[in-house]
Short mmCIF file of C-alpha atoms and ligand atoms in Angstrom, two decimals:
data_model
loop_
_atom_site.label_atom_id
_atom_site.label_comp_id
_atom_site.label_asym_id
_atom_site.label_seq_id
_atom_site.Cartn_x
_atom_site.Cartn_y
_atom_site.Cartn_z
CA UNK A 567 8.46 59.73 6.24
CA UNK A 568 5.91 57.68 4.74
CA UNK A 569 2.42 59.55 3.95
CA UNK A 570 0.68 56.34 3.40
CA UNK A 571 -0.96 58.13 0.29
CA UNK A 572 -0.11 55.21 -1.84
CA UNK A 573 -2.96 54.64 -4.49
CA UNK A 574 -4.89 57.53 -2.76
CA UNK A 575 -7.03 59.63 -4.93
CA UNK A 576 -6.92 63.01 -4.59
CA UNK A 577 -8.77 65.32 -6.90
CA UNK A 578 -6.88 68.96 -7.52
CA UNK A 579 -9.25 71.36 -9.21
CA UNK A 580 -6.68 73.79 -10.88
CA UNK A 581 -4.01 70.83 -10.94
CA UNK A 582 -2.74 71.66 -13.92
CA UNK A 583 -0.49 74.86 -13.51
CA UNK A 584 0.92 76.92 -10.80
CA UNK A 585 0.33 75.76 -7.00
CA UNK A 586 -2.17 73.37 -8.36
CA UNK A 587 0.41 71.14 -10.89
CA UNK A 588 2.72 71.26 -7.96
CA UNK A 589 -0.03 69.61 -5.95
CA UNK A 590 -0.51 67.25 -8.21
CA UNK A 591 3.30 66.27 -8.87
CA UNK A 592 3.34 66.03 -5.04
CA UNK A 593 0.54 63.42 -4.54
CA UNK A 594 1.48 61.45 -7.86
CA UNK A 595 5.58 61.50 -6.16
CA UNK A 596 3.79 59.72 -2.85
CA UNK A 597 2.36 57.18 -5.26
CA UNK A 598 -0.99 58.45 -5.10
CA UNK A 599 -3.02 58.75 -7.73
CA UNK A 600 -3.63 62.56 -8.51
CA UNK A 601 -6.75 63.86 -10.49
CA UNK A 602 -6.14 67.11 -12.08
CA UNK A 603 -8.90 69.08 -13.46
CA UNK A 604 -8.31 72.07 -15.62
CA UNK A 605 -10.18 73.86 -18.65
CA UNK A 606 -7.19 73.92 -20.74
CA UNK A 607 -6.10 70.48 -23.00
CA UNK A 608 -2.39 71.18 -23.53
CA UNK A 609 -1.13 71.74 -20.10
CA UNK A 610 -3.53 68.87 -18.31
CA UNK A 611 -2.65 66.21 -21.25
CA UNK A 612 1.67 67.20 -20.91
CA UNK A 613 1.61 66.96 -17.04
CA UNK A 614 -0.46 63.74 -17.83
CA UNK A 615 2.10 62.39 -19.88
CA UNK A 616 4.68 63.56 -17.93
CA UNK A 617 3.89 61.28 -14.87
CA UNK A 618 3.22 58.93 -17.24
CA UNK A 619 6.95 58.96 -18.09
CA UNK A 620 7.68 58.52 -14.63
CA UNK A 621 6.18 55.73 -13.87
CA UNK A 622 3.22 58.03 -11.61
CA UNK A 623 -0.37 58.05 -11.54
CA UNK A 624 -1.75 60.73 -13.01
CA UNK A 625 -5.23 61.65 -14.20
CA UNK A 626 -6.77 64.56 -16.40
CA UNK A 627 -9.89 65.66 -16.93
CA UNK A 628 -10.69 69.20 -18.73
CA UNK A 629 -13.74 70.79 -17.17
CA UNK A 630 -14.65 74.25 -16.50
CA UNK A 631 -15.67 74.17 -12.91
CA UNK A 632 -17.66 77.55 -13.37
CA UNK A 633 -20.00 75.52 -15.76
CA UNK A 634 -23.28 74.10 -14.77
CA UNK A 635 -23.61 70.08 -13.97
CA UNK A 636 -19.51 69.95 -13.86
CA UNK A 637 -18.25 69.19 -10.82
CA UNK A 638 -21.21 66.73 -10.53
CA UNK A 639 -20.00 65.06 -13.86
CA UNK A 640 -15.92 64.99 -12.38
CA UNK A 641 -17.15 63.53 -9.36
CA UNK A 642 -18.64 60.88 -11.33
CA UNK A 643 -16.38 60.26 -13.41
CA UNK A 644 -14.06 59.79 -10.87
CA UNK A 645 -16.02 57.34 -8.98
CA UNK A 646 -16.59 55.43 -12.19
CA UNK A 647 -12.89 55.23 -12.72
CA UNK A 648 -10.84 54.71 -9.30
CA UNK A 649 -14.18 53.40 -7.21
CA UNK A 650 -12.72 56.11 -4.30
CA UNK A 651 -12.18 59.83 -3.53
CA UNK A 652 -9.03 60.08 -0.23
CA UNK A 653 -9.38 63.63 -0.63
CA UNK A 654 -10.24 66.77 -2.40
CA UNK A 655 -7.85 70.15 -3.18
CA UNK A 656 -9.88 73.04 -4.30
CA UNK A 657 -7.27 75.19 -5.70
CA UNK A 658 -8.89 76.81 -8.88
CA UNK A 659 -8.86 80.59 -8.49
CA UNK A 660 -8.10 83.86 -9.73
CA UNK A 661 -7.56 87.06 -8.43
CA UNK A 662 -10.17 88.96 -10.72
CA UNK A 663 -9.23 92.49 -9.62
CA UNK A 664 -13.25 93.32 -9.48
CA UNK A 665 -13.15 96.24 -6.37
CA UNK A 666 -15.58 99.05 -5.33
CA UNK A 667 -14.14 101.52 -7.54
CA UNK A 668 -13.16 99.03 -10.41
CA UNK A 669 -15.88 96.84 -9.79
CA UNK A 670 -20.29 96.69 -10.20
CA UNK A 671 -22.62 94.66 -8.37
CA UNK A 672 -23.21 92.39 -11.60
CA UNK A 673 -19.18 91.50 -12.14
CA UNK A 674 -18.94 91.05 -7.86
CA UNK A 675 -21.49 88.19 -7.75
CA UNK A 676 -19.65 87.10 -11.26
CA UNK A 677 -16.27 87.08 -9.87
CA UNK A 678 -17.89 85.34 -6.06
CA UNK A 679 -19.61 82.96 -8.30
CA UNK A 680 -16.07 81.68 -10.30
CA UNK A 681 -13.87 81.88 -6.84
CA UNK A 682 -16.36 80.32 -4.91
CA UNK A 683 -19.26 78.32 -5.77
CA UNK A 684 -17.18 75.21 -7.49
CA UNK A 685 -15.61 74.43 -3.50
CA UNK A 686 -18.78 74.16 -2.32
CA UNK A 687 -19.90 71.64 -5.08
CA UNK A 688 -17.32 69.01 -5.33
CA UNK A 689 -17.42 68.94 -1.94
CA UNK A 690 -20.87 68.69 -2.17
CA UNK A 691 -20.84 65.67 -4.62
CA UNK A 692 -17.65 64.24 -3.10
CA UNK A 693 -18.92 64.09 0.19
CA UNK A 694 -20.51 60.34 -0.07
CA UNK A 695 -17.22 58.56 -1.18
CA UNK A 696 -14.76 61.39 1.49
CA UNK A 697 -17.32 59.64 3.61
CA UNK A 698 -16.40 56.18 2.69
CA UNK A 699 -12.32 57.17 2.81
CA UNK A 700 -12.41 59.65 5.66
CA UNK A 701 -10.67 61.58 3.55
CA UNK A 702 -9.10 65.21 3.96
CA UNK A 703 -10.22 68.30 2.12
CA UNK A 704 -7.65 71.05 1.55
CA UNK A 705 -9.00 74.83 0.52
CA UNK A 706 -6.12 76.78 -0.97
CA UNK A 707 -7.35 80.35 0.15
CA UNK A 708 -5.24 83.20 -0.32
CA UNK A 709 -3.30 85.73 2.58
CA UNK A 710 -5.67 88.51 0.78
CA UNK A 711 -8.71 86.60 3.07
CA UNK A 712 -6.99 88.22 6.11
CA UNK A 713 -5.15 91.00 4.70
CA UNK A 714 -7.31 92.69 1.99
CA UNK A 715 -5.60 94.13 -0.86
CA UNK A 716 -7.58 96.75 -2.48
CA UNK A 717 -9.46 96.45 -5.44
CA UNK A 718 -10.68 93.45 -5.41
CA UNK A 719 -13.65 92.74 -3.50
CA UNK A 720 -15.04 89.49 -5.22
CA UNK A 721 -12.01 87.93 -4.71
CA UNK A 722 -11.18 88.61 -1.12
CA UNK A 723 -15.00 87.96 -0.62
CA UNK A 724 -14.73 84.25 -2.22
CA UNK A 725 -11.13 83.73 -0.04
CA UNK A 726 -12.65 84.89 3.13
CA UNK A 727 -15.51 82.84 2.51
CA UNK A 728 -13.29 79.77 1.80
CA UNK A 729 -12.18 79.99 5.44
CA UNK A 730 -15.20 80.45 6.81
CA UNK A 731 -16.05 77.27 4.82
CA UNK A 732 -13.00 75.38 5.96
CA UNK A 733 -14.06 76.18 9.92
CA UNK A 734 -17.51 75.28 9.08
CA UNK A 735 -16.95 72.08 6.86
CA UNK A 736 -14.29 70.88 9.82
CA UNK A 737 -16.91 71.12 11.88
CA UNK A 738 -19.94 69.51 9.83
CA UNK A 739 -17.64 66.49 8.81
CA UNK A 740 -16.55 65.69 12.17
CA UNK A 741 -18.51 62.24 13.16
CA UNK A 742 -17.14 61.07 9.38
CA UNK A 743 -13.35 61.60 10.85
CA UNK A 744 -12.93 64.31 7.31
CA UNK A 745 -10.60 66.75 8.06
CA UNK A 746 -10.50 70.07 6.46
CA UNK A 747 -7.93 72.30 6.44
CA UNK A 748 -6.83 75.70 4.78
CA UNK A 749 -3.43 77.12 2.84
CA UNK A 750 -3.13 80.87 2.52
CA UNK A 751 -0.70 81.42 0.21
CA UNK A 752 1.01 84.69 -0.40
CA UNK A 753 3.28 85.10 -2.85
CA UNK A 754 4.10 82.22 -5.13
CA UNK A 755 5.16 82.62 -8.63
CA UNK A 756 2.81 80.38 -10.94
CA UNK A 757 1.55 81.65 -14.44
CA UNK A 758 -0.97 83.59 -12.41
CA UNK A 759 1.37 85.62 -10.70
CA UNK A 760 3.35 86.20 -13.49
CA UNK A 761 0.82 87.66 -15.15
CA UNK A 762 0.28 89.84 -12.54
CA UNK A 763 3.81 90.96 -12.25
CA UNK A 764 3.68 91.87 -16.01
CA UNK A 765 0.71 94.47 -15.53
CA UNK A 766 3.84 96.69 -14.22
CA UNK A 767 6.06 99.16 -15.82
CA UNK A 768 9.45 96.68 -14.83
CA UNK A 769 8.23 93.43 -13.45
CA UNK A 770 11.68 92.58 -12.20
CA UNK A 771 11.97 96.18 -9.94
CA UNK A 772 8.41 94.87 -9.02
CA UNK A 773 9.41 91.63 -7.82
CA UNK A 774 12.08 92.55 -5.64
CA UNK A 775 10.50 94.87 -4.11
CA UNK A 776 7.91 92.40 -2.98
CA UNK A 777 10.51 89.90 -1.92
CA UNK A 778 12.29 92.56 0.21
CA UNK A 779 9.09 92.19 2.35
CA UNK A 780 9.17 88.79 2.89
CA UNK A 781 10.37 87.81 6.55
CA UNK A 782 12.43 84.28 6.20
CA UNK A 783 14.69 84.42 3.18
CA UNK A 784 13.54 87.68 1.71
CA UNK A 785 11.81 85.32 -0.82
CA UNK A 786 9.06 84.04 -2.70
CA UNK A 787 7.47 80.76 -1.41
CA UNK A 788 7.98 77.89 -3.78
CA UNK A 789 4.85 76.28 -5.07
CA UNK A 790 6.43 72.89 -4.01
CA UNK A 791 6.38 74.34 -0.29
CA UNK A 792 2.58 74.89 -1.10
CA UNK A 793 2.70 71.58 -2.32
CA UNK A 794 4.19 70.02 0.74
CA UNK A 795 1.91 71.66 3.25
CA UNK A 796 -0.88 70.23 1.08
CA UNK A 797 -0.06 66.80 0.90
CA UNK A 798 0.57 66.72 4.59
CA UNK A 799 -2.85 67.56 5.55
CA UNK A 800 -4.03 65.29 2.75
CA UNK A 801 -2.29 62.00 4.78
CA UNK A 802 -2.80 60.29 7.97
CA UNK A 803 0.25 62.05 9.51
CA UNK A 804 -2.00 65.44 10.00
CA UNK A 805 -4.51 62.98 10.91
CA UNK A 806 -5.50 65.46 14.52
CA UNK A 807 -5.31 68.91 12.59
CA UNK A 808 -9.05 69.77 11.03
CA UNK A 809 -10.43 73.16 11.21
CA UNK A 810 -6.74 75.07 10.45
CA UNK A 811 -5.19 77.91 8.42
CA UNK A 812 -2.07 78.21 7.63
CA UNK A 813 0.26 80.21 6.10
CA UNK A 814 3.59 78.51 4.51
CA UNK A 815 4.53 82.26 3.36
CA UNK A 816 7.75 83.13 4.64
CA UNK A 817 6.47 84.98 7.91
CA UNK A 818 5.09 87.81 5.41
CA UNK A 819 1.20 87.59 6.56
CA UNK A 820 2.17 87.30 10.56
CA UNK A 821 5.57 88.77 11.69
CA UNK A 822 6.56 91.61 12.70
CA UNK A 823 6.72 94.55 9.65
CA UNK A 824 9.75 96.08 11.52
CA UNK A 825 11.61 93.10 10.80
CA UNK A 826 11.57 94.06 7.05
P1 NAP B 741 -2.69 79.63 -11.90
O1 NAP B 741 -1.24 79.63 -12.13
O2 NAP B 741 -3.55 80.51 -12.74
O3 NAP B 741 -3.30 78.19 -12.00
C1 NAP B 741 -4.69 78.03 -11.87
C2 NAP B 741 -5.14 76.66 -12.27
O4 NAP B 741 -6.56 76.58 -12.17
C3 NAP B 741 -4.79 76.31 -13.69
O5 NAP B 741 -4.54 74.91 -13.75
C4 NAP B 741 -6.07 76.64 -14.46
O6 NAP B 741 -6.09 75.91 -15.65
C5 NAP B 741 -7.12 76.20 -13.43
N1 NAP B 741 -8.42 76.87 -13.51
C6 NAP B 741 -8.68 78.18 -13.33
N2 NAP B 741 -9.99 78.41 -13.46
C7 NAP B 741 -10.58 77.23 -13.73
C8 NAP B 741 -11.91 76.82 -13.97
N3 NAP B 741 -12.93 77.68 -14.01
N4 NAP B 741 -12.15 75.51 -14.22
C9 NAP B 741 -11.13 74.62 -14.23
N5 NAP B 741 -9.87 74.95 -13.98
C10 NAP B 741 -9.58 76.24 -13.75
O7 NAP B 741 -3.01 80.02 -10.37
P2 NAP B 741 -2.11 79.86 -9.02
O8 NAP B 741 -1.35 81.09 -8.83
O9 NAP B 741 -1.45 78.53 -9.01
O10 NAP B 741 -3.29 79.89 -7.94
C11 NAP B 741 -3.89 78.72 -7.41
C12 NAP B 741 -4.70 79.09 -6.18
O11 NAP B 741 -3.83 79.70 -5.22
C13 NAP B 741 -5.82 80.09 -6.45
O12 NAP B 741 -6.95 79.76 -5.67
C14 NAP B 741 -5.23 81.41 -5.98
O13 NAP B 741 -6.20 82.31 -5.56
C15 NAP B 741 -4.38 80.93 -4.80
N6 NAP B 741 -3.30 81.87 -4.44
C16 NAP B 741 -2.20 82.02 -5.22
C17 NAP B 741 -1.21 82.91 -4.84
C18 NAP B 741 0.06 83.10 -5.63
O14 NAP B 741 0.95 83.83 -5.17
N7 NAP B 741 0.22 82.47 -6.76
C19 NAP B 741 -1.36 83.69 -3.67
C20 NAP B 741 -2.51 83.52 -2.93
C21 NAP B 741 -3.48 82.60 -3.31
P3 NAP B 741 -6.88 76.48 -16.96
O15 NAP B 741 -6.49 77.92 -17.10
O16 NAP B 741 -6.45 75.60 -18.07
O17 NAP B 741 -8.31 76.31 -16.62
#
């Protein structure tokens, strides 16, 4: 199937690593043009080169997103070098772990602030030149926005939020034909999740254990499934689906718990 994403560009915020860099390898393998913004050098500048090597088209730019004036200046920069924006992914995220019991009212609005704030404002400065494209936004949320977890309230507050965004967005940006859509991911090993996994006593035990719970294939989800899902919504072939979530996790958030 062809995406028609050829010489599209698509900005990934977080396109660097994890769900994000599979993003990115996704819309640069459709011949798009991907834009991958991250705050580290050596991980943005190899997957750079990478694609390079492959003949893609591939595009870094290191920015902190939680910094003031920065997702104005990406924006820009972007217009200055491609002319276009086909669509946006805002994927940048971490689960902070900032709770009621773990947590204060100071690091909440912190960790609300980093999850949140930077979808709202390269939408915000995107929005003339999605306009242009009618171009597709994608919000990576996270299962935890339906679920909960425990523990971390800033974080569940910011994913929640995202789809309350993606409803509200899909509905805003309907007379300019943008469609936005949401991924929930739920378990998907990246750097992040590793991590994670290595807060506990045997990491390994851990993961099973988790995978045991997971519906179709009693595994993780790849973050080239993520990937795929993405750059479906991002082309013309999704081109009557606005306003969704969904969940490429193995059955995990939805199905049944007696069937694991
Ligand atoms: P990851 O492995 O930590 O990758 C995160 C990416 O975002 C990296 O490229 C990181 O690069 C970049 N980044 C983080 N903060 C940034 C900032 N302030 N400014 C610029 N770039 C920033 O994370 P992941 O697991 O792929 O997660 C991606 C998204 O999926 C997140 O929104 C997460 O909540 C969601 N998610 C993941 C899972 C999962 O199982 N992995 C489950 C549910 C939801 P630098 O560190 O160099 O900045």
């Amino acid at each position: 199937m062809d995406l028609g994403l050829k010489n599209k560009v698509v900005i990934i915020t977080g396109g660097t690593k994890g769900i994000g860099e599979a993003i990115s390898r996704c819309v640069a393998e459709e011949e798009g043009i991907a834009v991958f913004i991250g705050r580290s050098e050596k991980p943005g500048k190899a997957l750079e080169d990478d694609l390079k090597a492959k003949k893609l088209q591939g595009y870094f730019i290191q920015a902190d997103l939680n910094k003031t004036d920065n997702c104005k200046k990406i924006i820009a920069e972007v217009i200055e070098k491609y002319g276009r924006i086909d669509g946006l992914v805002n994927n940048a995220g971490r689960n902070d772990g900032v709770g009621l019991e773990n947590g204060s009212p100071e690091a909440f609005a912190k960790s609300v602030q980093e999850n949140l704030f930077h979808y709202y404002e390269m939408l915000y400065y995107a929005l003339a030149a999605l306009k242009e494209s009618e171009g597709s936004v994608v919000n990576i949320s996270s299962k935890v926005a339906l679920s909960g977890q425990g523990g971390t309230s800033g974080y569940a507050a910011s994913k929640g939020a995202q789809l309350a965004l993606t409803r509200e967005w899909a509905s805003e940006l309907l007379p300019y034909n943008i469609r936005v859509n949401a991924i929930l991911p739920a378990e998907v090993m990246t750097p992040l999740y590793e991590s994670w996994l290595n807060t506990f006593d045997n990491p390994s035990a851990k993961q099973k254990e988790i995978e045991q719970k997971i519906p179709l294939g009693q595994r993780m989800t790849t973050a080239e499934e993520i990937a795929s899902m993405a750059v479906f919504l991002l082309s013309n072939k999704s081109a009557h689906t606005t306003g969704q979530f969904i969940s490429p996790d193995g059955g995990y958030l939805h199905l049944d718990r007696s069937l694991t």
